[in-house]
Amino acid sequence: MYIVGIDGGGTRTVGILTTETGEHLAQVESGPSNYHVVGEAETRAILENVIGELREKAGIPSTDSIRFCLGMAGLGRAEDKKIIGRICDELGISENRILTHDAHIALVGGTEKQHGVIVISGTGAIVYGINADGKDARASGWGYLLGDEGSGYDIAIKGLRAVVRAADGRGCSTDLTHRILDELELNAPDELIRWTHAASRETIAQLAEVVFDAARATDTIAEQIVDDATDELVCAANSVINQLGFDGTFDIVLNGGNLIHQPMFADKLRHQFARIAPNASVHLPKHDPAYGAVLLAQAKLS
């Protein structure tokens, strides 16, 4: 018996094949497999190719049985699980399988445990947790139109708004004006109108890095944006912690590009968690989400 864990994202798909005891045998990376992004046919093709490549790399015949865990955004919803379940059936994976959402496998991979809390700040943002009784809870993650406070998009859009407020005289001057215009090779704030309407959500979110740079250079406006983002993520985490009744020692894992690649941001969260959750061990992920899928399959399908 072998284990296949897959992190099926909207940008890329990562698959890992291990032995029953978790010994790493093969890893494959491919394009996006979230059907909301690429459609059902492409999702099926990507998953089929990833599983096939994993077996080929590891020298595992297609007749050998596997335990299978797929984490993908949306798989906490019944309709999405039904669609992906049908695709898995077509691929011959109808037994020994777990279909769950991406925050779940990221939590398990990040903590090496089946319980704890994960705070994710990437293009979007979400906080998710599971307690020792198996009860789960989430906060944030409503998408960029309704929320995702503390995400890269949220930080970036607030940076852009600060620039146009400064241009109007409705807000204080800020280094973000020249930093963002230089980054985008634009000449004046009014050129941001066309740029923002043409840019994707992911492209806009990349400007969060400019805001972090300005905050490190002690720009007051940028510092406030980062502080507000910190407060929002901690507020969401506090909601999850309270819903799940964590009162002893537990893990809080910080994940997503903004927390992994911006130590200042992660340190701000650590400082606040030391105050509101002193029993928590706050750390960066121990493993990536695809290996979290492997660990989940080990625990739940044994």
GROMACS .gro file of C-alpha atoms in nm, residues 76-278:
model
  203
   76GLY     CA    1  -1.524   2.186   0.220
   77ARG     CA    2  -1.842   2.248   0.018
   78ALA     CA    3  -2.069   1.958  -0.072
   79GLU     CA    4  -2.115   2.054  -0.438
   80ASP     CA    5  -1.742   2.086  -0.504
   81LYS     CA    6  -1.675   1.758  -0.324
   82LYS     CA    7  -1.937   1.587  -0.543
   83ILE     CA    8  -1.772   1.711  -0.864
   84ILE     CA    9  -1.418   1.619  -0.758
   85GLY     CA   10  -1.547   1.288  -0.623
   86ARG     CA   11  -1.689   1.205  -0.964
   87ILE     CA   12  -1.356   1.293  -1.129
   88CYS     CA   13  -1.174   1.066  -0.883
   89ASP     CA   14  -1.422   0.786  -0.958
   90GLU     CA   15  -1.339   0.823  -1.328
   91LEU     CA   16  -0.970   0.795  -1.241
   92GLY     CA   17  -1.031   0.473  -1.050
   93ILE     CA   18  -0.991   0.630  -0.706
   94SER     CA   19  -1.319   0.543  -0.540
   95GLU     CA   20  -1.189   0.389  -0.219
   96ASN     CA   21  -0.926   0.481   0.041
   97ARG     CA   22  -0.957   0.848  -0.041
   98ILE     CA   23  -0.997   1.178   0.142
   99LEU     CA   24  -1.121   1.491  -0.033
  100THR     CA   25  -1.077   1.801   0.178
  101HIS     CA   26  -0.997   2.170   0.149
  102ASP     CA   27  -0.653   2.322   0.112
  103ALA     CA   28  -0.639   2.482   0.458
  104HIS     CA   29  -0.690   2.137   0.616
  105ILE     CA   30  -0.388   1.976   0.450
  106ALA     CA   31  -0.183   2.292   0.511
  107LEU     CA   32  -0.267   2.271   0.883
  108VAL     CA   33  -0.170   1.904   0.911
  109GLY     CA   34   0.150   1.957   0.713
  110GLY     CA   35   0.235   2.272   0.902
  111THR     CA   36   0.192   2.121   1.248
  112GLU     CA   37   0.261   1.750   1.188
  113LYS     CA   38  -0.055   1.701   1.394
  114GLN     CA   39  -0.424   1.648   1.332
  115HIS     CA   40  -0.523   1.952   1.535
  116GLY     CA   41  -0.420   2.314   1.583
  117VAL     CA   42  -0.474   2.646   1.407
  118ILE     CA   43  -0.340   2.774   1.076
  119VAL     CA   44  -0.324   3.140   0.976
  120ILE     CA   45  -0.280   3.187   0.601
  121SER     CA   46  -0.198   3.515   0.430
  122GLY     CA   47  -0.125   3.481   0.062
  123THR     CA   48  -0.322   3.642  -0.220
  124GLY     CA   49  -0.623   3.567   0.004
  125ALA     CA   50  -0.647   3.499   0.375
  126ILE     CA   51  -0.813   3.246   0.603
  127VAL     CA   52  -0.779   3.105   0.953
  128TYR     CA   53  -0.875   2.742   1.011
  129GLY     CA   54  -0.854   2.516   1.313
  130ILE     CA   55  -0.933   2.169   1.444
  131ASN     CA   56  -0.940   2.074   1.811
  132ALA     CA   57  -0.852   1.742   1.973
  133ASP     CA   58  -1.217   1.630   1.948
  134GLY     CA   59  -1.213   1.676   1.571
  135LYS     CA   60  -1.436   1.983   1.570
  136ASP     CA   61  -1.327   2.241   1.315
  137ALA     CA   62  -1.388   2.612   1.264
  138ARG     CA   63  -1.283   2.885   1.024
  139ALA     CA   64  -1.283   3.262   1.002
  140SER     CA   65  -1.216   3.498   0.712
  141GLY     CA   66  -1.162   3.342   0.369
  142TRP     CA   67  -1.472   3.510   0.225
  143GLY     CA   68  -1.294   3.624  -0.091
  144TYR     CA   69  -1.153   3.961  -0.185
  145LEU     CA   70  -1.494   4.128  -0.238
  146LEU     CA   71  -1.638   4.036   0.102
  147GLY     CA   72  -1.327   4.014   0.317
  148ASP     CA   73  -0.990   3.838   0.312
  149GLU     CA   74  -0.863   4.105   0.549
  150GLY     CA   75  -0.492   4.065   0.614
  151SER     CA   76  -0.431   3.910   0.272
  152GLY     CA   77  -0.185   4.026   0.010
  153TYR     CA   78  -0.471   4.170  -0.194
  154ASP     CA   79  -0.609   4.356   0.108
  155ILE     CA   80  -0.269   4.503   0.195
  156ALA     CA   81  -0.200   4.600  -0.167
  157ILE     CA   82  -0.537   4.760  -0.232
  158LYS     CA   83  -0.505   4.966   0.086
  159GLY     CA   84  -0.164   5.078  -0.038
  160LEU     CA   85  -0.314   5.184  -0.369
  161ARG     CA   86  -0.596   5.369  -0.193
  162ALA     CA   87  -0.341   5.549   0.023
  163VAL     CA   88  -0.170   5.674  -0.294
  164VAL     CA   89  -0.488   5.815  -0.445
  165ARG     CA   90  -0.600   5.967  -0.114
  166ALA     CA   91  -0.264   6.142  -0.088
  167ALA     CA   92  -0.299   6.264  -0.448
  168ASP     CA   93  -0.636   6.420  -0.360
  169GLY     CA   94  -0.516   6.572  -0.037
  170ARG     CA   95  -0.765   6.352   0.151
  171GLY     CA   96  -0.483   6.163   0.314
  172CYS     CA   97  -0.127   6.217   0.431
  173SER     CA   98   0.161   6.204   0.188
  174THR     CA   99   0.331   5.866   0.176
  175ASP     CA  100   0.638   5.704   0.027
  176LEU     CA  101   0.398   5.451  -0.120
  177THR     CA  102   0.326   5.700  -0.399
  178HIS     CA  103   0.669   5.692  -0.558
  179ARG     CA  104   0.734   5.330  -0.457
  180ILE     CA  105   0.420   5.196  -0.625
  181LEU     CA  106   0.449   5.421  -0.931
  182ASP     CA  107   0.814   5.317  -0.975
  183GLU     CA  108   0.723   4.949  -0.934
  184LEU     CA  109   0.455   4.976  -1.202
  185GLU     CA  110   0.656   5.212  -1.426
  186LEU     CA  111   0.381   5.472  -1.416
  187ASN     CA  112   0.423   5.849  -1.412
  188ALA     CA  113   0.129   5.975  -1.208
  189PRO     CA  114  -0.139   5.844  -0.969
  190ASP     CA  115  -0.418   5.893  -1.225
  191GLU     CA  116  -0.258   5.621  -1.437
  192LEU     CA  117  -0.346   5.375  -1.161
  193ILE     CA  118  -0.709   5.375  -1.274
  194ARG     CA  119  -0.638   5.197  -1.600
  195TRP     CA  120  -0.376   4.973  -1.441
  196THR     CA  121  -0.599   4.846  -1.158
  197HIS     CA  122  -0.891   4.774  -1.392
  198ALA     CA  123  -0.666   4.569  -1.620
  199ALA     CA  124  -0.473   4.387  -1.345
  200SER     CA  125  -0.572   4.050  -1.203
  201ARG     CA  126  -0.632   3.998  -0.833
  202GLU     CA  127  -0.302   3.809  -0.809
  203THR     CA  128  -0.113   4.090  -0.983
  204ILE     CA  129  -0.257   4.350  -0.750
  205ALA     CA  130  -0.173   4.133  -0.448
  206GLN     CA  131   0.194   4.131  -0.549
  207LEU     CA  132   0.209   4.501  -0.457
  208ALA     CA  133   0.184   4.397  -0.092
  209GLU     CA  134   0.561   4.352  -0.108
  210VAL     CA  135   0.596   4.724  -0.185
  211VAL     CA  136   0.384   4.807   0.120
  212PHE     CA  137   0.602   4.584   0.341
  213ASP     CA  138   0.916   4.752   0.203
  214ALA     CA  139   0.774   5.096   0.281
  215ALA     CA  140   0.673   4.984   0.631
  216ARG     CA  141   1.027   4.861   0.700
  217ALA     CA  142   1.147   5.206   0.590
  218THR     CA  143   0.915   5.352   0.859
  219ASP     CA  144   0.657   5.507   0.629
  220THR     CA  145   0.373   5.583   0.871
  221ILE     CA  146   0.091   5.499   0.631
  222ALA     CA  147   0.247   5.169   0.526
  223GLU     CA  148   0.316   5.078   0.888
  224GLN     CA  149  -0.050   5.136   0.973
  225ILE     CA  150  -0.164   4.917   0.682
  226VAL     CA  151   0.058   4.631   0.803
  227ASP     CA  152  -0.056   4.680   1.163
  228ASP     CA  153  -0.421   4.671   1.053
  229ALA     CA  154  -0.356   4.351   0.856
  230THR     CA  155  -0.197   4.198   1.166
  231ASP     CA  156  -0.496   4.295   1.379
  232GLU     CA  157  -0.738   4.139   1.129
  233LEU     CA  158  -0.555   3.806   1.116
  234VAL     CA  159  -0.525   3.792   1.494
  235CYS     CA  160  -0.895   3.876   1.527
  236ALA     CA  161  -0.985   3.590   1.292
  237ALA     CA  162  -0.752   3.353   1.477
  238ASN     CA  163  -0.897   3.456   1.812
  239SER     CA  164  -1.244   3.374   1.681
  240VAL     CA  165  -1.133   3.023   1.577
  241ILE     CA  166  -0.949   2.966   1.905
  242ASN     CA  167  -1.259   3.064   2.103
  243GLN     CA  168  -1.494   2.854   1.887
  244LEU     CA  169  -1.278   2.546   1.942
  245GLY     CA  170  -1.213   2.603   2.310
  246PHE     CA  171  -0.834   2.573   2.300
  247ASP     CA  172  -0.712   2.615   2.657
  248GLY     CA  173  -0.401   2.398   2.682
  249THR     CA  174  -0.092   2.386   2.465
  250PHE     CA  175  -0.161   2.396   2.091
  251ASP     CA  176   0.007   2.494   1.764
  252ILE     CA  177  -0.052   2.803   1.554
  253VAL     CA  178   0.118   2.771   1.218
  254LEU     CA  179   0.178   3.080   1.003
  255ASN     CA  180   0.152   3.008   0.631
  256GLY     CA  181   0.114   3.183   0.298
  257GLY     CA  182   0.369   3.392   0.112
  258ASN     CA  183   0.324   3.705   0.319
  259LEU     CA  184   0.395   3.530   0.648
  260ILE     CA  185   0.671   3.302   0.520
  261HIS     CA  186   0.860   3.570   0.323
  262GLN     CA  187   0.794   3.874   0.542
  263PRO     CA  188   0.953   3.807   0.884
  264MET     CA  189   0.842   4.147   1.014
  265PHE     CA  190   0.479   4.056   0.948
  266ALA     CA  191   0.513   3.713   1.108
  267ASP     CA  192   0.685   3.866   1.412
  268LYS     CA  193   0.397   4.109   1.461
  269LEU     CA  194   0.156   3.815   1.476
  270ARG     CA  195   0.382   3.624   1.715
  271HIS     CA  196   0.390   3.926   1.946
  272GLN     CA  197   0.010   3.948   1.958
  273PHE     CA  198  -0.037   3.574   1.999
  274ALA     CA  199   0.201   3.580   2.296
  275ARG     CA  200  -0.054   3.808   2.460
  276ILE     CA  201  -0.385   3.643   2.365
  277ALA     CA  202  -0.273   3.277   2.342
  278PRO     CA  203   0.032   3.239   2.569
   0.00000   0.00000   0.00000
